[in-house]
Short mmCIF file of C-alpha atoms in Angstrom, two decimals:
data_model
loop_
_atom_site.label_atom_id
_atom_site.label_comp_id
_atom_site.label_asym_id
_atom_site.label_seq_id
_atom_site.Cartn_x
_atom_site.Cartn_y
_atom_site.Cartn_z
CA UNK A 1 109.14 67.58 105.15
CA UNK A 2 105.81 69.66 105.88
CA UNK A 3 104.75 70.89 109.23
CA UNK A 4 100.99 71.66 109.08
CA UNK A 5 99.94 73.92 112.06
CA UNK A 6 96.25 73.33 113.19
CA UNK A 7 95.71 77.26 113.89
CA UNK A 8 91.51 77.56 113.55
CA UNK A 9 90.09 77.48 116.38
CA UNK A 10 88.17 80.39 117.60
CA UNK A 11 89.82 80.46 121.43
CA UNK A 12 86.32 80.83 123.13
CA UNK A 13 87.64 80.28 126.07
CA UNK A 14 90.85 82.14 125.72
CA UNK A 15 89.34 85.28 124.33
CA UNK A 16 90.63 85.63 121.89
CA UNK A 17 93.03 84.76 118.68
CA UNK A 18 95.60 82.74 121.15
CA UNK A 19 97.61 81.59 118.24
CA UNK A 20 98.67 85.38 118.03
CA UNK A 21 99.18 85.85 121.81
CA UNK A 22 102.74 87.12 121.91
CA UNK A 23 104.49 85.11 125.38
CA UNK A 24 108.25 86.03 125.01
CA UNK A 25 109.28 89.79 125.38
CA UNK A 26 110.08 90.22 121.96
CA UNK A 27 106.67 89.49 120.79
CA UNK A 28 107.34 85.82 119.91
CA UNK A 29 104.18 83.48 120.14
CA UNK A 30 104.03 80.02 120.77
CA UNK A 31 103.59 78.73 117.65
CA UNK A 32 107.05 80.52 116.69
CA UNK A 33 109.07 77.96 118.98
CA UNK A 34 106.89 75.17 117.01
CA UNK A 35 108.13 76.58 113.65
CA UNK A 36 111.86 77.30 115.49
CA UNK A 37 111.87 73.57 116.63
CA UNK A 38 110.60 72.38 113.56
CA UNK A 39 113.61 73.89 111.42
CA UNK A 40 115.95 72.41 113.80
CA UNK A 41 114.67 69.00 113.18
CA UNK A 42 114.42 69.43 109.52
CA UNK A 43 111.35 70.20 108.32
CA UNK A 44 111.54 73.12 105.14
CA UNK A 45 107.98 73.80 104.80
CA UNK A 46 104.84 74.94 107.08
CA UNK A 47 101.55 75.06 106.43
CA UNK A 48 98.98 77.25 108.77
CA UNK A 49 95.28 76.14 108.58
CA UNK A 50 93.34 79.22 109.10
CA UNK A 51 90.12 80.99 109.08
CA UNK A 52 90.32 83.31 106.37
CA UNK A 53 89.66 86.55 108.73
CA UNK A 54 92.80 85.17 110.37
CA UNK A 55 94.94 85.63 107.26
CA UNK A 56 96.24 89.31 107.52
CA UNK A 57 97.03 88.90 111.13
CA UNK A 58 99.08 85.93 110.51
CA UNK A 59 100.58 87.30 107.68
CA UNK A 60 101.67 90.52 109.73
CA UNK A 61 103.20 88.79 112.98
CA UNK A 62 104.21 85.11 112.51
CA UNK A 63 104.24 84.97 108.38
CA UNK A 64 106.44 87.94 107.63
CA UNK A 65 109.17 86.75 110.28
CA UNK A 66 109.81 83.28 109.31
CA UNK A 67 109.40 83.87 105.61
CA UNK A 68 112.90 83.79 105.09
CA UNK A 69 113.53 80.86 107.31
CA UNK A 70 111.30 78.10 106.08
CA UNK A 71 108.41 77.92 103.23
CA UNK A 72 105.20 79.43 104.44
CA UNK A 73 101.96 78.68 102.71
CA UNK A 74 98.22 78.41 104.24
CA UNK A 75 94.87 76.62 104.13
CA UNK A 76 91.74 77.58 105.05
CA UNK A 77 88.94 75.96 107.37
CA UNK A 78 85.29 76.91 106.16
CA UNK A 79 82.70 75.81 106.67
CA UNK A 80 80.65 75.37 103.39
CA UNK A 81 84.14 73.65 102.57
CA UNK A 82 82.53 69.37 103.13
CA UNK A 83 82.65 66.35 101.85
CA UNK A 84 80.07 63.70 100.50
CA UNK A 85 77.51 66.61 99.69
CA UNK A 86 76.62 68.51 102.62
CA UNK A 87 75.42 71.13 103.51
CA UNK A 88 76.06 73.74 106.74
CA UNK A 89 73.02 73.36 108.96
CA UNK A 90 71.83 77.06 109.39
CA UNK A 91 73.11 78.44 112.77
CA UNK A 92 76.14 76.35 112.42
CA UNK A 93 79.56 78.97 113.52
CA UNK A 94 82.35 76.65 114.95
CA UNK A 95 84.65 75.18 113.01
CA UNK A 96 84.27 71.06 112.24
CA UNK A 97 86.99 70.45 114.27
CA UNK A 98 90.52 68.84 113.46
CA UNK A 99 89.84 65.98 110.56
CA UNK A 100 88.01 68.59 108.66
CA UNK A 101 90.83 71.02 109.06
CA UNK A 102 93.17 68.67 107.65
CA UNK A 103 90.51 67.97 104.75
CA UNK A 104 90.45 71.73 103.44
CA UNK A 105 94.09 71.70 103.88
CA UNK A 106 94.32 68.66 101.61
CA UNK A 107 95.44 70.31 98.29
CA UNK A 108 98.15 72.33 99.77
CA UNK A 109 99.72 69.83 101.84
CA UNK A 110 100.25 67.66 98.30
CA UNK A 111 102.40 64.74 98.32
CA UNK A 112 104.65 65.25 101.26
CA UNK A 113 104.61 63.32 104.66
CA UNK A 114 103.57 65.61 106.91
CA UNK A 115 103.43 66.22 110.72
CA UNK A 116 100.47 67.73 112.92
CA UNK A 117 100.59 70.08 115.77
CA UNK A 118 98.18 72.11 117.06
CA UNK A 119 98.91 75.88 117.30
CA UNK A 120 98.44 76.68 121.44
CA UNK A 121 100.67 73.89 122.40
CA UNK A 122 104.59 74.08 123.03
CA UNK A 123 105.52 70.63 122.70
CA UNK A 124 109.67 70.61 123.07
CA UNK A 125 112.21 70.17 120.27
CA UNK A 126 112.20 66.75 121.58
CA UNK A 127 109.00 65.83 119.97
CA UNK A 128 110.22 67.63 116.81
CA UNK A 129 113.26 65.45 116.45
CA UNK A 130 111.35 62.17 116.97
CA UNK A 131 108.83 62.39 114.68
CA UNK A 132 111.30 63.78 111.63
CA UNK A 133 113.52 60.75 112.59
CA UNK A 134 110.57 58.54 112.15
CA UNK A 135 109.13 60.21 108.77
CA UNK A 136 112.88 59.99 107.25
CA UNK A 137 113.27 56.48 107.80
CA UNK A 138 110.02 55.02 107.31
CA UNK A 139 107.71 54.42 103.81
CA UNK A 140 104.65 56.14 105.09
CA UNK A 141 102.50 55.73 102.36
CA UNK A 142 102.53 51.83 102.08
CA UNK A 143 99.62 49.14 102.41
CA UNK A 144 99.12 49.47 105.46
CA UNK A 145 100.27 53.00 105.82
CA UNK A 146 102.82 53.68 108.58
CA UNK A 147 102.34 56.83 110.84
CA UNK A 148 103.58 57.70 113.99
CA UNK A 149 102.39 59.90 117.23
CA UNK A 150 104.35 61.11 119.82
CA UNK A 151 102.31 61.07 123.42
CA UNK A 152 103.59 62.97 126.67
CA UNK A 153 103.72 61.78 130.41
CA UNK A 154 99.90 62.73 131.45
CA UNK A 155 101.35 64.45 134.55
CA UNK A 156 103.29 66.45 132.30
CA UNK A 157 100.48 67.86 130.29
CA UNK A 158 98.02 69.12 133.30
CA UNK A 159 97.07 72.66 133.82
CA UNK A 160 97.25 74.20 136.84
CA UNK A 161 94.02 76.23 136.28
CA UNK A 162 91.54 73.96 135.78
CA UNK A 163 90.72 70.71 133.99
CA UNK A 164 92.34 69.28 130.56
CA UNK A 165 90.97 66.93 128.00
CA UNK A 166 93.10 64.10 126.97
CA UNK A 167 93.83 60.80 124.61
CA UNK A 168 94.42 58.34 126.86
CA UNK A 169 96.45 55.90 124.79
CA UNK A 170 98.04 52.57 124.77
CA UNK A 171 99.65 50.45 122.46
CA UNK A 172 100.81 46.45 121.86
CA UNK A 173 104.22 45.01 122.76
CA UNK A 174 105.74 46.25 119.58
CA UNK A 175 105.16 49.67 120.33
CA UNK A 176 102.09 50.15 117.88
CA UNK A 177 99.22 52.50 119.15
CA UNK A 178 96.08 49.63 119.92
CA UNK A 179 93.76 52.24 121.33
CA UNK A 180 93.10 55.94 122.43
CA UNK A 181 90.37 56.88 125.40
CA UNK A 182 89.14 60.47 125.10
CA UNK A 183 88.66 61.59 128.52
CA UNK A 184 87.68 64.47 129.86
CA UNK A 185 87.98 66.92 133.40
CA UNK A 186 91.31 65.76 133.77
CA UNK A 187 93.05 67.05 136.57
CA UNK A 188 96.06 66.12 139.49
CA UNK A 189 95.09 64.63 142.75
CA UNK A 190 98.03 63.99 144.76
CA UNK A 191 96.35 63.05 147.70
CA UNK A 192 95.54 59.57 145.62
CA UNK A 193 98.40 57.33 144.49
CA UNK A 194 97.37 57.59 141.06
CA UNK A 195 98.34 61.13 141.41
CA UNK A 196 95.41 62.44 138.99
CA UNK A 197 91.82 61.85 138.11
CA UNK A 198 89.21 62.56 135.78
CA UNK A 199 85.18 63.14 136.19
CA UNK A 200 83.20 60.37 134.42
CA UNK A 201 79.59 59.86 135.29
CA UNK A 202 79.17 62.55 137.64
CA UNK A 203 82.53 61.44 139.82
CA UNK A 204 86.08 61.66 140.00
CA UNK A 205 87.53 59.01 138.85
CA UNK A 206 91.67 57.37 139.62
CA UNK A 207 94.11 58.07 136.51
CA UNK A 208 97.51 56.90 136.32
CA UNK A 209 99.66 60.13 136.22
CA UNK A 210 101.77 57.98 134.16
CA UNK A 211 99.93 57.27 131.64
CA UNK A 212 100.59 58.14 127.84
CA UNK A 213 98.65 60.74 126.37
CA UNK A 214 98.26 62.14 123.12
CA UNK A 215 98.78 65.70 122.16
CA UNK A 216 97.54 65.96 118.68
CA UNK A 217 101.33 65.34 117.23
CA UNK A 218 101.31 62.89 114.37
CA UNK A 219 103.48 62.12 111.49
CA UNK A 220 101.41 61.07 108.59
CA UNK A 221 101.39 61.07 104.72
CA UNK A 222 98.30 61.40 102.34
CA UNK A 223 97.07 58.23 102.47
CA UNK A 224 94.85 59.68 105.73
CA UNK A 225 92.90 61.45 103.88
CA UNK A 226 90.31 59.10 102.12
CA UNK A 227 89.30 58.18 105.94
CA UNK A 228 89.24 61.79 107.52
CA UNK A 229 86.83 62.75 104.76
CA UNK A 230 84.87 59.43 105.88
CA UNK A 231 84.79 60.80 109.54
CA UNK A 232 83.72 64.10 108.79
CA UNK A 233 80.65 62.93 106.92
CA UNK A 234 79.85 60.38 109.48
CA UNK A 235 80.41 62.85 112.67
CA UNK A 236 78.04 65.44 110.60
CA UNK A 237 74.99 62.48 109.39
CA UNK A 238 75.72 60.98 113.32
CA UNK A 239 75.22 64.04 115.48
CA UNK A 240 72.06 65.07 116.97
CA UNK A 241 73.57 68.02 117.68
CA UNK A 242 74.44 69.16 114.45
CA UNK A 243 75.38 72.77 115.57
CA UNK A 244 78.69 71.48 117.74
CA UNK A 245 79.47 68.61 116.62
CA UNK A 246 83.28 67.91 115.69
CA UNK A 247 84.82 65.52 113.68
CA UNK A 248 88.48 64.57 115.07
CA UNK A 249 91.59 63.55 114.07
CA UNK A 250 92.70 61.09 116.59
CA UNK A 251 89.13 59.21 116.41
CA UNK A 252 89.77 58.66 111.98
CA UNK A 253 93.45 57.32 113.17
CA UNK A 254 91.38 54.70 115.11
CA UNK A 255 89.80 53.90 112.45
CA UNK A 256 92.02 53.45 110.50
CA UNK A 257 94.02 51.32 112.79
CA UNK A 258 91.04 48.82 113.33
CA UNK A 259 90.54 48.78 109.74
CA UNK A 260 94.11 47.53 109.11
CA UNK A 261 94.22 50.44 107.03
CA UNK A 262 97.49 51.50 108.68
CA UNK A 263 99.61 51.08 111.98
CA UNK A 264 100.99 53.99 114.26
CA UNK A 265 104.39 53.75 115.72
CA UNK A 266 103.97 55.45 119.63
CA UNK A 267 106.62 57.64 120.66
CA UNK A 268 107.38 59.18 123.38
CA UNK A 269 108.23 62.14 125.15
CA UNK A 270 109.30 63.48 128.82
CA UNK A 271 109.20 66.86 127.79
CA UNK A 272 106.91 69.23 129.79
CA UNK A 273 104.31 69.99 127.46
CA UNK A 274 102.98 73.80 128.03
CA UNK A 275 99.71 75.42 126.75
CA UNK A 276 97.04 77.99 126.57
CA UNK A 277 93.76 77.33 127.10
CA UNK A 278 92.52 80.34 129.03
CA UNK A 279 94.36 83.49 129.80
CA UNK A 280 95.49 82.36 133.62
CA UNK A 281 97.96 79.62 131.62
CA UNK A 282 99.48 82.21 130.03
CA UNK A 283 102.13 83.17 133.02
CA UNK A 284 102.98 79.66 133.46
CA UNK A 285 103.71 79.34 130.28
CA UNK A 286 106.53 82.07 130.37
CA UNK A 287 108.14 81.26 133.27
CA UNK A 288 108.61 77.55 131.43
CA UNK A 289 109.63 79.21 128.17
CA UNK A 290 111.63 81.92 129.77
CA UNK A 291 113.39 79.04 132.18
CA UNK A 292 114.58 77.41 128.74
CA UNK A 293 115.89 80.69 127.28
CA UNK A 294 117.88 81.04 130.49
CA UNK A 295 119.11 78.20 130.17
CA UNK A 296 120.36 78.69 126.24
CA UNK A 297 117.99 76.35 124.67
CA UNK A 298 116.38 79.21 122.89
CA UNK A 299 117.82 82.41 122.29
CA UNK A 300 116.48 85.51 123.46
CA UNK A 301 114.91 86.78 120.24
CA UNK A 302 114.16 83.99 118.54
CA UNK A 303 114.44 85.41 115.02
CA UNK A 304 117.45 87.83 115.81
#
């Protein structure tokens, strides 16, 4: 099974190349645990989508020290790299965003199921565990295709220093994803019962702490691709603003769902979900990592 690690994005915010922000003492980055977790479930293969300029620092921190753990290749996001003929729009610098990622990565994911993370987020060896279970017992690649996601507890996926953006989701009574809401300035309020609340034309509005949202882990096999390369060309011929617009991954899923074009199992997970999205996360993230080492779910130095 292949992990494919979405590892692109610039980290405006951050400052930074994040993805290479060590967080343990021994230099270990977040996306280490990812690949650490991912071993334990059984995946044998990673793929890193990258910038190119990103290659030699990868190489030299997280590819040389898990080389000779699990199989390491990479992709590159570029962005003359499109579908359906076009062209980049002069001025245009950000990357397309997470379907296109998974388009240039296309050739060197292959065959395999595969499952998605995103690079900044430590999601648990729970999550891990789940969606291997689900991509060794399932045919993935059928008519319709069967994927699966794994969401988190909203209140478990908040940051403490400032607002988060989140895929509200919810699904039918057999468990099958039926819809996901992106919304946006999401932050706790527990001095309402819903416990949390998001800003939506210009005021704060009551969410359910509860609720399930999506973290950009999915189990999938190739037969997504035909549809991301439909919502990149649509985002790109749709935007007015052509310069930062971004073509998503969970928004082709829902497309394919309401095409019947394939069905997505939603699991779950309690685990506290940790991340960096600017710098002030970063201690909050080591006290949570550091709280599991203590506790021997990790070991001290990862890789020995």
């Amino acid at each position: 099974m292949t992990l494919v690690v979405l590892a692109a994005g610039i980290g405006s915010r951050y400052g930074g190349f994040k993805q290479i922000d060590p967080i343990s003492k021994y230099g270990d980055f977040i996306i280490d645990y990812s690949v650490y977790d991912a071993i334990k479930a059984g995946f044998d293969r990673v793929v890193f989508i990258i910038k190119p300029e990103m290659q030699a620092d990868f190489d030299e921190t997280i590819g040389k020290r898990i080389k000779g753990k699990i199989k390491v290749e990479y992709a590159y996001q570029t962005l003359d790299k499109l579908p359906g003929g076009l062209t980049v729009p002069e001025g245009r610098t950000k990357p397309w965003g997470t379907s296109h990622a998974l388009v240039c990565a296309e050739d060197v994911i292959g065959d395999d199921k595969f499952a998605v993370i995103n690079s900044d987020d430590f999601y648990g060896r729970d999550m891990f565990m789940k969606i291997a279970e689900f991509m060794r017992t399932h045919d993935m690649s059928g008519t319709p295709a069967s994927f699966a996601m794994v969401g988190y507890i909203l209140k478990n996926t908040m940051s403490p220093n400032g607002t988060v953006t989140r895929g509200i989701c919810k699904a039918n009574s057999e468990g099958k994803l039926t819809e996901i809401v992106e919304t946006f300035k999401i932050r706790p309020n527990h001095d309402i019962p819903e416990g949390a609340e998001s800003f939506e034309n210009e005021e704060w509005v009551p969410l359910d702490e509860n609720s399930i949202a999506s973290m950009n882990c999915w189990g999938m096999s190739k037969a997504v691709f035909p549809m991301l390369r439909q919502n990149v060309v649509d985002t790109i011929n749709g935007a007015a603003d052509k310069l930062k617009c971004e073509a998503l991954l969970p928004t082709a899923v829902f497309n394919m769902i309401t095409a019947g074009k394939c069905t997505v199992e939603m699991l779950t997970s309690d685990a506290v979900w940790y991340g960096v999205t600017v710098r002030e996360d970063k201690p909050s993230v080591q006290a949570g990592i550091g709280a599991l080492i203590e506790s021997g779910v990790y070991p001290e130095n990862l890789w020995g």
